[in-house]
PDB file of C-alpha atoms and ligand atoms in Angstrom:
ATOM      1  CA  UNK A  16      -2.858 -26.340  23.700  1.00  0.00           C
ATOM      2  CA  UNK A  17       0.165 -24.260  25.338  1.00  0.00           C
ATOM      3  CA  UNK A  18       2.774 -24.499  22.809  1.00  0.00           C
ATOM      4  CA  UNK A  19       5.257 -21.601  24.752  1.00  0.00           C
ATOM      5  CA  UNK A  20       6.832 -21.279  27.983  1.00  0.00           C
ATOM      6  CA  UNK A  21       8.912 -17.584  29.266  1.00  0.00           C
ATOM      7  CA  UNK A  22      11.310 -17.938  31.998  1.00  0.00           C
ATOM      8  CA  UNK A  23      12.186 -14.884  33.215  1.00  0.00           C
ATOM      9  CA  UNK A  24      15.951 -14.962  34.572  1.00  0.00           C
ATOM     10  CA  UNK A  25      17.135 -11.016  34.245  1.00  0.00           C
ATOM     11  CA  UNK A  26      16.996 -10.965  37.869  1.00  0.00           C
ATOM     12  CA  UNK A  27      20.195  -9.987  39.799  1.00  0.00           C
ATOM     13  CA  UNK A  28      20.135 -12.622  42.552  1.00  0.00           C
ATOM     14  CA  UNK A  29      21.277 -10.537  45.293  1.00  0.00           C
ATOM     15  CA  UNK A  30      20.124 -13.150  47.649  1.00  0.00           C
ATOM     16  CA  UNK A  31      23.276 -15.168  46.703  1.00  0.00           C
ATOM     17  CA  UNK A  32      25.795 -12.546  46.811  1.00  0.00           C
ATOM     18  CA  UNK A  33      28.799 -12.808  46.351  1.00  0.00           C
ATOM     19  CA  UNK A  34      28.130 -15.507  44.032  1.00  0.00           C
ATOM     20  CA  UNK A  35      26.746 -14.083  41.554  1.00  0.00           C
ATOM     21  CA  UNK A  36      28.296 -10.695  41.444  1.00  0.00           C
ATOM     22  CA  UNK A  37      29.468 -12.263  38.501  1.00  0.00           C
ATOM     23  CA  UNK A  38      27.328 -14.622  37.433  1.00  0.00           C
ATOM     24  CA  UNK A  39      23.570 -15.030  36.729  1.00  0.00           C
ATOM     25  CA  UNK A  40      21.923 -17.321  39.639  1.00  0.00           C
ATOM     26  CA  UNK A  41      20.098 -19.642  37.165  1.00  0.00           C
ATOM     27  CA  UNK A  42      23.737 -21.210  36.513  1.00  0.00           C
ATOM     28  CA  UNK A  43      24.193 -21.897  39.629  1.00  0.00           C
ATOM     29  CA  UNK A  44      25.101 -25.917  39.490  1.00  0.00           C
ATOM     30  CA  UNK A  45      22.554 -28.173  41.201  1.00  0.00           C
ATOM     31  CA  UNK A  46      25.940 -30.622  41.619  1.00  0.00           C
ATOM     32  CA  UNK A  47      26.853 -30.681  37.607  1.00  0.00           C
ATOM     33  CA  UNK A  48      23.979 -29.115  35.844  1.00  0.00           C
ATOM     34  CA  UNK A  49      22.733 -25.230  36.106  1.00  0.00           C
ATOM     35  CA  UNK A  50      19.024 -24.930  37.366  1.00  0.00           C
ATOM     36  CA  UNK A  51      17.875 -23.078  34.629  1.00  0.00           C
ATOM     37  CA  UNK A  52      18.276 -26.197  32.871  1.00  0.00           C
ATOM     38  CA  UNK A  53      16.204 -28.217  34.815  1.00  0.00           C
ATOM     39  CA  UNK A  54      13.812 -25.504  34.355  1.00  0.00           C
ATOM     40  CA  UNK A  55      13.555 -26.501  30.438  1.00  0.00           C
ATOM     41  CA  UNK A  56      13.557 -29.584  31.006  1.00  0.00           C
ATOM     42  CA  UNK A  57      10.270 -28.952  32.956  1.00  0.00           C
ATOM     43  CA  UNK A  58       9.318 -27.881  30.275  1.00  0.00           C
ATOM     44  CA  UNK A  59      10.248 -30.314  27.690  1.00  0.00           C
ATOM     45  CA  UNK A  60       8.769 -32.712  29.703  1.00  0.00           C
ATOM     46  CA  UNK A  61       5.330 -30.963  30.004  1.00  0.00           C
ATOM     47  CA  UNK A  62       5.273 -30.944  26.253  1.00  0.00           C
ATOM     48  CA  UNK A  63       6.925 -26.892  25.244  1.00  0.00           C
ATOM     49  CA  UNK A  64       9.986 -27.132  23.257  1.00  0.00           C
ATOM     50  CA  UNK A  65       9.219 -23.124  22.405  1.00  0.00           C
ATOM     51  CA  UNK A  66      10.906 -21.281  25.256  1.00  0.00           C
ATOM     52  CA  UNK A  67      11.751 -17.877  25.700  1.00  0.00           C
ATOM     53  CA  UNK A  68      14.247 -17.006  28.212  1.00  0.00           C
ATOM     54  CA  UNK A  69      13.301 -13.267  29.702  1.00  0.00           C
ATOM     55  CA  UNK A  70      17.603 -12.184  29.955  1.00  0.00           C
ATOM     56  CA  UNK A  71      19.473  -8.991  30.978  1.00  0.00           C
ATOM     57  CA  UNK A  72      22.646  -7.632  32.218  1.00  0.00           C
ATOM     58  CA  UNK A  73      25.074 -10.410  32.751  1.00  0.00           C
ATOM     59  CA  UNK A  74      23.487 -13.267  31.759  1.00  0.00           C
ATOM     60  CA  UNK A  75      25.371 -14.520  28.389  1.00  0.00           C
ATOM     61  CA  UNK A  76      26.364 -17.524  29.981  1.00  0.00           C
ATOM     62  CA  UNK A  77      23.036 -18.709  30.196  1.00  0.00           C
ATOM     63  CA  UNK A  78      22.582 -18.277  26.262  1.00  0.00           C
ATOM     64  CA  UNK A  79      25.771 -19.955  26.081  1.00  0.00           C
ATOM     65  CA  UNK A  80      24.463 -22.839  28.079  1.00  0.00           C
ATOM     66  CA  UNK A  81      22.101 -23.790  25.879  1.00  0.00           C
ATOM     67  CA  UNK A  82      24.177 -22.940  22.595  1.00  0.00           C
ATOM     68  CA  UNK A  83      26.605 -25.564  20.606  1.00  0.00           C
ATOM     69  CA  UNK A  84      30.017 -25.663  21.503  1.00  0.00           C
ATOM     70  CA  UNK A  85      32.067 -26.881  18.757  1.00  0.00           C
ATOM     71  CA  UNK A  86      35.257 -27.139  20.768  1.00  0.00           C
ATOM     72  CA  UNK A  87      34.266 -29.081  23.137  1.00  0.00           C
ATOM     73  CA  UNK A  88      32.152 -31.259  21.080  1.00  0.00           C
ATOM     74  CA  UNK A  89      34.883 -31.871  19.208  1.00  0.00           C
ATOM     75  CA  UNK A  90      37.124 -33.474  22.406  1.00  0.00           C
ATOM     76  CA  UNK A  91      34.369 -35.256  23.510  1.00  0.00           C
ATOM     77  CA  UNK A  92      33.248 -37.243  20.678  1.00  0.00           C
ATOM     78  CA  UNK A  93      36.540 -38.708  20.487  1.00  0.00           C
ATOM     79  CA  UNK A  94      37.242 -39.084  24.846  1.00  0.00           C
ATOM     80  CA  UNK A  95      33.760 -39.429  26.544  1.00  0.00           C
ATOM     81  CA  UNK A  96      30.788 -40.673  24.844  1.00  0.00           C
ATOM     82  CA  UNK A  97      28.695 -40.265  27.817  1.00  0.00           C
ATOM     83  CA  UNK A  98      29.379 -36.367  28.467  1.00  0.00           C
ATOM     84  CA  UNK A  99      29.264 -35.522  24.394  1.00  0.00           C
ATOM     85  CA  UNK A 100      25.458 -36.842  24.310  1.00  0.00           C
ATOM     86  CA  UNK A 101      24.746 -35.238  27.411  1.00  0.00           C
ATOM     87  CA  UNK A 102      25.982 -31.837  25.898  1.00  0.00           C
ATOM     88  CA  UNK A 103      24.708 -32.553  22.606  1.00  0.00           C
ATOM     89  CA  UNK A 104      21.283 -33.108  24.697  1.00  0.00           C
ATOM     90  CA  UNK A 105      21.396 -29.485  25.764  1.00  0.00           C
ATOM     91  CA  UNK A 106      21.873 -28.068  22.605  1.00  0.00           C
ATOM     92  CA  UNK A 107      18.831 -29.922  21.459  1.00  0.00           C
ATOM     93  CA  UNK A 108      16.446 -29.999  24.153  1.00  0.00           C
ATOM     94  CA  UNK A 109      14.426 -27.116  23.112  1.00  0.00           C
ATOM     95  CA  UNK A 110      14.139 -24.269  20.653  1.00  0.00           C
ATOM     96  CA  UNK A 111      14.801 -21.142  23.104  1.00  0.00           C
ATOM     97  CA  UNK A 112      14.644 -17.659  21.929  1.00  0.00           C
ATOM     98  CA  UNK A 113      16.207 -14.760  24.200  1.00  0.00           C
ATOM     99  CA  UNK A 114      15.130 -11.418  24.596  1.00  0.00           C
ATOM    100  CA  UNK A 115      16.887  -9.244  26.957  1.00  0.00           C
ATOM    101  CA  UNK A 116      15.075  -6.723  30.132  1.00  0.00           C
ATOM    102  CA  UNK A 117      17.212  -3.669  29.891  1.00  0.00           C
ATOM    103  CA  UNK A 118      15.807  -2.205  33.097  1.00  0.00           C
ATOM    104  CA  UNK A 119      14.924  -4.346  35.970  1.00  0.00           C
ATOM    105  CA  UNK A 120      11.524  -3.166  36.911  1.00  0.00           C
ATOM    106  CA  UNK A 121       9.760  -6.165  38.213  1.00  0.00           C
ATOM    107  CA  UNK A 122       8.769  -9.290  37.040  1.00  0.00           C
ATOM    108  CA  UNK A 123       5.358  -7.860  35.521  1.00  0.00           C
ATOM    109  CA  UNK A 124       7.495  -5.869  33.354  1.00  0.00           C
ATOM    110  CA  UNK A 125       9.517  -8.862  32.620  1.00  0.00           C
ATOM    111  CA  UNK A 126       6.662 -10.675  31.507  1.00  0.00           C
ATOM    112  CA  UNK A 127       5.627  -7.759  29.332  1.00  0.00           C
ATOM    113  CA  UNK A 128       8.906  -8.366  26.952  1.00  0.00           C
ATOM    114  CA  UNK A 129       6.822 -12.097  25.998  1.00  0.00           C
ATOM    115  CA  UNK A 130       4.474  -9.955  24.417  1.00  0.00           C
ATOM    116  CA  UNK A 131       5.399 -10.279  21.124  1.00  0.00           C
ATOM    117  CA  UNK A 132       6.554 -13.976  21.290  1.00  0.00           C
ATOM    118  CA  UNK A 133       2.691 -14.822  23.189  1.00  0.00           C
ATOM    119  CA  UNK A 134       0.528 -12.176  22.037  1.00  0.00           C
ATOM    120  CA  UNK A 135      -1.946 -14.613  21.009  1.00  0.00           C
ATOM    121  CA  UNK A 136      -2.316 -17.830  22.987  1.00  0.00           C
ATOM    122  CA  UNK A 137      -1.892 -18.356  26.536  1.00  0.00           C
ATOM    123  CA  UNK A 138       1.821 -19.643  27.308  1.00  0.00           C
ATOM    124  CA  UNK A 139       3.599 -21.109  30.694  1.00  0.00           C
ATOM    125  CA  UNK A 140       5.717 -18.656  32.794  1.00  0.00           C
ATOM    126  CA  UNK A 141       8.406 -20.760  34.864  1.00  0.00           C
ATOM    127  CA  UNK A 142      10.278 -18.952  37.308  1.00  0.00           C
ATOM    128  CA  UNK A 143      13.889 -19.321  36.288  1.00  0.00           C
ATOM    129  CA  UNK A 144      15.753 -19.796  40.315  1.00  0.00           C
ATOM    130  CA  UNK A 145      12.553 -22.293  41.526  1.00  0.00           C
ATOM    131  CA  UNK A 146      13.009 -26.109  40.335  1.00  0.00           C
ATOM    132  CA  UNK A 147      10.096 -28.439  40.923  1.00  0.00           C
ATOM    133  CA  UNK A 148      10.925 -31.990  41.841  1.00  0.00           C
ATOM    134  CA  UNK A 149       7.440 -33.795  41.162  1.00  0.00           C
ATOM    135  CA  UNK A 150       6.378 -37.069  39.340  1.00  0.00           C
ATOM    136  CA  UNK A 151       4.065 -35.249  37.031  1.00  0.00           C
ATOM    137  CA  UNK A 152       5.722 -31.883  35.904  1.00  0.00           C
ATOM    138  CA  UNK A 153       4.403 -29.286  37.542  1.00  0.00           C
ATOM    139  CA  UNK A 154       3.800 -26.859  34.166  1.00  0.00           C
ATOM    140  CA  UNK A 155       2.029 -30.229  32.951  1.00  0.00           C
ATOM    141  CA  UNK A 156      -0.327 -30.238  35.730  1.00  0.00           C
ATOM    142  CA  UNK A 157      -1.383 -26.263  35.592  1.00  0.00           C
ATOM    143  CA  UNK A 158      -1.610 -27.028  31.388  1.00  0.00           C
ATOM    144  CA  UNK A 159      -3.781 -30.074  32.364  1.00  0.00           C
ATOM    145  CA  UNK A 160      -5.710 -27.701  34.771  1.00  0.00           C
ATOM    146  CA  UNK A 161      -5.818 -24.820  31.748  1.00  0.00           C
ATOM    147  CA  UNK A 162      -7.417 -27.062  29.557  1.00  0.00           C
ATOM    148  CA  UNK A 163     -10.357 -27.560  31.773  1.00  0.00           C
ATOM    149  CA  UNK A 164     -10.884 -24.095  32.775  1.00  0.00           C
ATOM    150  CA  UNK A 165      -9.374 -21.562  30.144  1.00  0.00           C
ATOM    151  CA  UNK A 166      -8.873 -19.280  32.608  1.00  0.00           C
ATOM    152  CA  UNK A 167      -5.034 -18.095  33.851  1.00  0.00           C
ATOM    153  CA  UNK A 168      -3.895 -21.096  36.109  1.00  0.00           C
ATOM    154  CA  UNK A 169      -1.458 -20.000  39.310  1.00  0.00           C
ATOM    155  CA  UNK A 170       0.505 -22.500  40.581  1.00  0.00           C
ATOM    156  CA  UNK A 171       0.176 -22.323  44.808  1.00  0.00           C
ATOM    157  CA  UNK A 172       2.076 -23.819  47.378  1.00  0.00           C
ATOM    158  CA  UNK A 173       0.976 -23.624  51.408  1.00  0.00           C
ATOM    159  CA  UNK A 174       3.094 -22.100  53.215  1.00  0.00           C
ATOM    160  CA  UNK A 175       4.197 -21.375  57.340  1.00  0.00           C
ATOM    161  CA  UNK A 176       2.008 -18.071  58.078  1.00  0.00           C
ATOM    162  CA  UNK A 177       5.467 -16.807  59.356  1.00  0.00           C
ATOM    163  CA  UNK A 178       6.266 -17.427  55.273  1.00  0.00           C
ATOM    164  CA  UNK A 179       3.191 -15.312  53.474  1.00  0.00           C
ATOM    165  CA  UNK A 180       5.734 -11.988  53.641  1.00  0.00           C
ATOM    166  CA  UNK A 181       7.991 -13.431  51.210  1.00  0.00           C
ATOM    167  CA  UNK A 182       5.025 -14.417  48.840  1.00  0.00           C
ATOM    168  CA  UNK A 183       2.441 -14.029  46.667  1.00  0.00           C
ATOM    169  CA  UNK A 184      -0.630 -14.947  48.447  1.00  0.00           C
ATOM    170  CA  UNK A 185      -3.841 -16.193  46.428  1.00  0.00           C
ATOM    171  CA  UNK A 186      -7.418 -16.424  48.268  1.00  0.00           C
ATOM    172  CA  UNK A 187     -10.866 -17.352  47.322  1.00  0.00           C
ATOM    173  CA  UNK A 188     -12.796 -20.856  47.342  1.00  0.00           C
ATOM    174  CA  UNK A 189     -12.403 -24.390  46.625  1.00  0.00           C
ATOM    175  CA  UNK A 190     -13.723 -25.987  43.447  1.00  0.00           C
ATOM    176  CA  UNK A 191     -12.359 -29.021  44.806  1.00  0.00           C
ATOM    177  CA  UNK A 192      -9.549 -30.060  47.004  1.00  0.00           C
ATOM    178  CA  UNK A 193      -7.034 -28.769  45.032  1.00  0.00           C
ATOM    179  CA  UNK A 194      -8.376 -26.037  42.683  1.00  0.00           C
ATOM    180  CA  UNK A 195      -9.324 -22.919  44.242  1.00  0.00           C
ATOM    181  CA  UNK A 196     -11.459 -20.031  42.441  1.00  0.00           C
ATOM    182  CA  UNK A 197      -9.948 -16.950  43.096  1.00  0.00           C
ATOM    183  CA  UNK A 198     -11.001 -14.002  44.767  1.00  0.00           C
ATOM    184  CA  UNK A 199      -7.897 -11.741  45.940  1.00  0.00           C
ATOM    185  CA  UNK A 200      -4.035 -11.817  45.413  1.00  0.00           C
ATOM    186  CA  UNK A 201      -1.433  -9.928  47.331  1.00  0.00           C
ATOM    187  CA  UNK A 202       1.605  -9.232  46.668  1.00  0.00           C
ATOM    188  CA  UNK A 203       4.249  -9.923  50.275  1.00  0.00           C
ATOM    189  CA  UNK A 204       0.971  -9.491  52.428  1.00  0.00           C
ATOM    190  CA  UNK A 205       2.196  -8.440  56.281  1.00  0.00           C
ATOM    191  CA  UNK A 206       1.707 -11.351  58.208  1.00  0.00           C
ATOM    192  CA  UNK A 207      -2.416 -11.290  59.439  1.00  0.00           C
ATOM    193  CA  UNK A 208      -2.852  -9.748  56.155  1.00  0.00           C
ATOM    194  CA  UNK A 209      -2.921 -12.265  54.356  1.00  0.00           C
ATOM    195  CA  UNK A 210      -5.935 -13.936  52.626  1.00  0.00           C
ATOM    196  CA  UNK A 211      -4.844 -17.599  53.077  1.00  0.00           C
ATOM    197  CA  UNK A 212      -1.358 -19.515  53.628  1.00  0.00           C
ATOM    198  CA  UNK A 213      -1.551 -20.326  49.756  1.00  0.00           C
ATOM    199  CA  UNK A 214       1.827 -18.509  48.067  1.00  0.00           C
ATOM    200  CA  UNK A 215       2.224 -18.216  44.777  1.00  0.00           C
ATOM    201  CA  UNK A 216       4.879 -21.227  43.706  1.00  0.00           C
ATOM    202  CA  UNK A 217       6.695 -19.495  40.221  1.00  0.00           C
ATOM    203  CA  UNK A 218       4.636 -21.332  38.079  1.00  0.00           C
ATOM    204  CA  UNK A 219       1.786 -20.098  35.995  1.00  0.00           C
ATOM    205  CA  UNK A 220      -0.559 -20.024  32.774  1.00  0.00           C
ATOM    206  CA  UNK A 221      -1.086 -16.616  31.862  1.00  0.00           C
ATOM    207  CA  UNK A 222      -3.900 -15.665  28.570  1.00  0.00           C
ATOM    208  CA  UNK A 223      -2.810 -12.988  26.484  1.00  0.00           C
ATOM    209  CA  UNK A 224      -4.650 -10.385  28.545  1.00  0.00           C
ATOM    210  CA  UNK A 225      -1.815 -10.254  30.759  1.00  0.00           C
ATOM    211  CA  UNK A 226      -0.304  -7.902  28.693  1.00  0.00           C
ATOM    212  CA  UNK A 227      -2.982  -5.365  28.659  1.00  0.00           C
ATOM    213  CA  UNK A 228      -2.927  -5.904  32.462  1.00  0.00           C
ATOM    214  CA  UNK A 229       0.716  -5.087  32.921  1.00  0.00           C
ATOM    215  CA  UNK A 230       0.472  -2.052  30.623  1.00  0.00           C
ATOM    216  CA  UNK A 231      -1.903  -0.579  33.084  1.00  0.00           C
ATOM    217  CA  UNK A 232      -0.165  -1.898  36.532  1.00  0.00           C
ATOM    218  CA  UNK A 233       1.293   0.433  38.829  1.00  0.00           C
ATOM    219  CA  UNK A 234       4.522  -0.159  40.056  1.00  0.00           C
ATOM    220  CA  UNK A 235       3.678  -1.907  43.588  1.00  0.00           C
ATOM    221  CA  UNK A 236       6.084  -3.743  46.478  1.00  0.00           C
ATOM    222  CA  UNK A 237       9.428  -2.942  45.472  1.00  0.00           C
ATOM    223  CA  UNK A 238       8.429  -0.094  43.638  1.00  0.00           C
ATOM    224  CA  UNK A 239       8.193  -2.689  40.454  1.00  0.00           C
ATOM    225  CA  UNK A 240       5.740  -4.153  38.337  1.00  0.00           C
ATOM    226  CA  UNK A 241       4.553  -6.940  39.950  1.00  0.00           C
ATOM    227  CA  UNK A 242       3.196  -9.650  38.012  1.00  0.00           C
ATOM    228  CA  UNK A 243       0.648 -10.230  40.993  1.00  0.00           C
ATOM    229  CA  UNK A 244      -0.755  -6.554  40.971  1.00  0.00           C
ATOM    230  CA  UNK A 245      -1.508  -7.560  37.149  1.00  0.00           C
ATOM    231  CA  UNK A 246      -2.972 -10.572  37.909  1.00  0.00           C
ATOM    232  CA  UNK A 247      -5.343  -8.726  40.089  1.00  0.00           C
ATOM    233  CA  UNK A 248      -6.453  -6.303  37.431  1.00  0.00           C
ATOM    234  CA  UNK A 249      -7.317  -8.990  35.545  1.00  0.00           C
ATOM    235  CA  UNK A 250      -9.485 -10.538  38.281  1.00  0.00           C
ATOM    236  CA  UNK A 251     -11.837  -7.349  37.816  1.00  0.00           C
ATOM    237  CA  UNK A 252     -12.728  -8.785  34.223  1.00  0.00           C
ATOM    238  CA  UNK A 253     -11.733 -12.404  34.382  1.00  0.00           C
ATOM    239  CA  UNK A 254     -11.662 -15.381  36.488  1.00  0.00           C
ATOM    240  CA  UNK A 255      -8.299 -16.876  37.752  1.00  0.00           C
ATOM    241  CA  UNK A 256      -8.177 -20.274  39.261  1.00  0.00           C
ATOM    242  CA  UNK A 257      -4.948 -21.290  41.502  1.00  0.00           C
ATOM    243  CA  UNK A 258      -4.087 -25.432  41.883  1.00  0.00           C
ATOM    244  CA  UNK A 259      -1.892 -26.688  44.466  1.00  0.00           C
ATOM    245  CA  UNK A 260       1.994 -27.803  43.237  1.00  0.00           C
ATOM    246  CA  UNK A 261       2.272 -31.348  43.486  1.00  0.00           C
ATOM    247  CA  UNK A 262       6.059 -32.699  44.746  1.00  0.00           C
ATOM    248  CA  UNK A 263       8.736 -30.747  46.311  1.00  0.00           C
ATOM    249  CA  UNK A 264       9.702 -26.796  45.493  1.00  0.00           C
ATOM    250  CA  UNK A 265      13.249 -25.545  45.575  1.00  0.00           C
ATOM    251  CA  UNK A 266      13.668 -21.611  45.907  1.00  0.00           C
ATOM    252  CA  UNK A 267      17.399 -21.745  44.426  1.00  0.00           C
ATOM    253  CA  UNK A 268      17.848 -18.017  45.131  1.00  0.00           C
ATOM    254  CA  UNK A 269      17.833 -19.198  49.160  1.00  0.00           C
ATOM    255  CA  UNK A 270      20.981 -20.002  50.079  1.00  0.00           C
ATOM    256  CA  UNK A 271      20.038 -22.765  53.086  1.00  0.00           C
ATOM    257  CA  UNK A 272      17.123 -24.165  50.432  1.00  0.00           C
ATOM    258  CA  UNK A 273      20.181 -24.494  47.580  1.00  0.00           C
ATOM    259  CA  UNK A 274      22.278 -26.240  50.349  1.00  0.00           C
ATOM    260  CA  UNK A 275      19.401 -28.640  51.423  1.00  0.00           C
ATOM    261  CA  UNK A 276      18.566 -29.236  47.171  1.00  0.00           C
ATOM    262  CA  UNK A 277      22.172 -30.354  46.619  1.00  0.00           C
ATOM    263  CA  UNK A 278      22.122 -32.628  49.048  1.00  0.00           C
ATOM    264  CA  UNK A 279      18.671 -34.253  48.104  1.00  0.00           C
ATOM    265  CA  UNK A 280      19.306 -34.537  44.411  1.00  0.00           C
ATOM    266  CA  UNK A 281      23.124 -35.927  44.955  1.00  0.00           C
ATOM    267  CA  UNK A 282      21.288 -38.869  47.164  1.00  0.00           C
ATOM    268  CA  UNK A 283      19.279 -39.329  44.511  1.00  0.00           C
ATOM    269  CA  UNK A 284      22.107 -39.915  42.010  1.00  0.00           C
ATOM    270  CA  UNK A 285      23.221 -43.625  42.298  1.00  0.00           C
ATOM    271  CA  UNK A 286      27.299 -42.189  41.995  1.00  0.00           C
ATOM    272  CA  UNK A 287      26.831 -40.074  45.223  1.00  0.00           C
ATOM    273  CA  UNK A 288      24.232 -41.819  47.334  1.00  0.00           C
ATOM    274  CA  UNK A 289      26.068 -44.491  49.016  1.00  0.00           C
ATOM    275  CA  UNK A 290      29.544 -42.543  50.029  1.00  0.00           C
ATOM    276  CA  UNK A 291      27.482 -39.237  50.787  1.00  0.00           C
ATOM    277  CA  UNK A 292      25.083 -40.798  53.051  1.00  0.00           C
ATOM    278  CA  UNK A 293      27.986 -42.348  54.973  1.00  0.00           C
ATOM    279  CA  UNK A 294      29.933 -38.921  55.346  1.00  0.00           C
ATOM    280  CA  UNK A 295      26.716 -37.112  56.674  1.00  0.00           C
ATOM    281  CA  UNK A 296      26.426 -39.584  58.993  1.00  0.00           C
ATOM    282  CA  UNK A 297      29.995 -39.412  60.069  1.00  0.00           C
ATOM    283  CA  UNK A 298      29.257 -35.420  60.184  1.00  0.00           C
ATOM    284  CA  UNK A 299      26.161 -36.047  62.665  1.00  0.00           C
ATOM    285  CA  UNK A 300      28.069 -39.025  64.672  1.00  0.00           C
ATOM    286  CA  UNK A 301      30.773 -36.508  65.488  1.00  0.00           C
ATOM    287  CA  UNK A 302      28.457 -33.855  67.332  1.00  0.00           C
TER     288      UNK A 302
HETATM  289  C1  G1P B  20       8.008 -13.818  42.936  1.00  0.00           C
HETATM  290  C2  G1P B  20       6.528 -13.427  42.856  1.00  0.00           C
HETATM  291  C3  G1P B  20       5.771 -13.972  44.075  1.00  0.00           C
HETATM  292  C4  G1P B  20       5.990 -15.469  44.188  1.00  0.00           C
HETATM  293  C5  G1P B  20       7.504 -15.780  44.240  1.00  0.00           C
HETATM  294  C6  G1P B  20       7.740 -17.280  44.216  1.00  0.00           C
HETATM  295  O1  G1P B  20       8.592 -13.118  44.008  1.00  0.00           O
HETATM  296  O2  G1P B  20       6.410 -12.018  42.780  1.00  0.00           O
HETATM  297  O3  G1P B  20       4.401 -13.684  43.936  1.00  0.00           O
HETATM  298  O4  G1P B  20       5.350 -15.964  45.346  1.00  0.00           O
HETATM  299  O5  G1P B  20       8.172 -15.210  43.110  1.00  0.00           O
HETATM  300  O6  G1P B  20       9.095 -17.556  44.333  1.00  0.00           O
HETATM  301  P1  G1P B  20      10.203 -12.995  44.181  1.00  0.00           P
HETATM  302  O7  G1P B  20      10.629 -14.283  44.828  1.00  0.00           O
HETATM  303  O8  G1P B  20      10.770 -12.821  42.811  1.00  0.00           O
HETATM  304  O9  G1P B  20      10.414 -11.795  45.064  1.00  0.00           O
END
């Protein structure tokens, strides 16, 4: 059973500068909700209520987020029935605990501040700026996946080969057409380098021996601890299998991808479909 889930968000999002000089990327609104929140919500709906949010340097808001607020609740119950349960949803959705990375050093290092929260039982790591749209939750497949194997489970995606730079890249050999048994990792491989076009999608289940891993990780790309150097050492002992991410990833931390997501999930929304359809195709009529 995988009772816990870390999302590491102490990141500084410098792929969306400016706009979030001042403000943490995870709460960047997805139209009217942060993505960070549909994060949890992966969660909840893979079964974790126990979350711990990996935070740092600028990131109260996102504790805030997920905290009561009395004021508000307090206008609402009386003007908007609707919006109080929504916000009264938030506060409940989960239990989520916060601890905060003082020095950003990678997300290895990141995942080594869960250590006290998992240091028993393998938990769910959910990449705090990458939102999942799939029928079955994506965490719920890899737990489903854990539960056969016991082994750590890496979420994969393929990607262009023009893509494997900006990746983790798994390789090895298929159990079946969607698990594969792994045999190398690499970190942002050079294109040709690369052992496959499978990237690693910001989901995984790691066992408690991550930790020991991590402690004895050098710092890699970046010069940080990379959470896929770590997964390698523990390839030397143990085995890792990787299963292909079902439904559609969004890399939130990509401007053009956050563009493209807001469009998708507002013509999804029954409020927005109709009248935003018509504008785009006013927009693409007037070329
Ligand atoms: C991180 C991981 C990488 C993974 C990627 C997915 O990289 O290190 O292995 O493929 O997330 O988004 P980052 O995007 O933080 O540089």
């Amino acid at each position: 059973m995988i009772k816990k889930a870390v999302i590491p968000a102490a990141g500084l999002g410098t792929r969306f500068l400016p706009a979030t000089k001042a403000q943490p990327k995870e709460m960047l609104p997805i139209i009217d909700t942060p993505v960070i929140q549909y994060v949890v919500q992966e969660c909840v709906d893979s079964g974790i209520e126990d979350i711990l949010i990996i935070s740092g340097k600028g990131k109260r808001s996102i504790e805030d987020h997920f905290d009561r607020s009395p004021e508000l609740d307090r206008i609402l119950s009386e003007k908007d029935e609707i919006l109080y349960n929504q916000l009264r949803h938030i506060e409940n959705m989960a239990n989520i605990h916060f601890v905060r990375q003082k020095e950003l050093n990678g997300l290895g290092d990141a995942i080594r501040h869960a250590q006290y929260h998992c240091a028993n039982e393998a938990f769910a790591v959910l990449l705090g700026d990458t939102v999942i749209d799939s029928v079955i939750p994506a965490t719920r497949r890899l737990i489903d996946v854990y539960e056969q194997y016991h082994q750590c489970v890496i979420g994969v995606e393929e990607v262009e080969p023009d893509e494997v730079s900006r990746y983790g890249i798994v390789g090895g050999s298929w159990l079946s057409g969607d698990i594969m048994q792994l045999d190398r990792l690499v970190e942002k491989p050079e294109r040709g380098a690369a052992p496959s076009n499978f990237a690693i999608a910001g989901r995984y289940i790691l066992t408690p021996s991550v930790f020991d891993a991590i402690e004895h990780t050098e710092r890699g790309k970046n010069n940080e601890i990379q959470l896929t150097d770590a997964l390698r050492l523990i390839l030397e002992r143990e085995n890792i299998v990787a299963a292909t991410i079902e439904g559609k990833r969004h890399d939130l931390g990509n401007k053009l991808d956050f563009l493209k997501t807001t469009v998708e999930f507002a013509l999804k929304r029954d409020e927005f479909a109709e009248p935003l359809r018509a504008f785009l195709r006013s927009l693409i009529l007037d070329k």
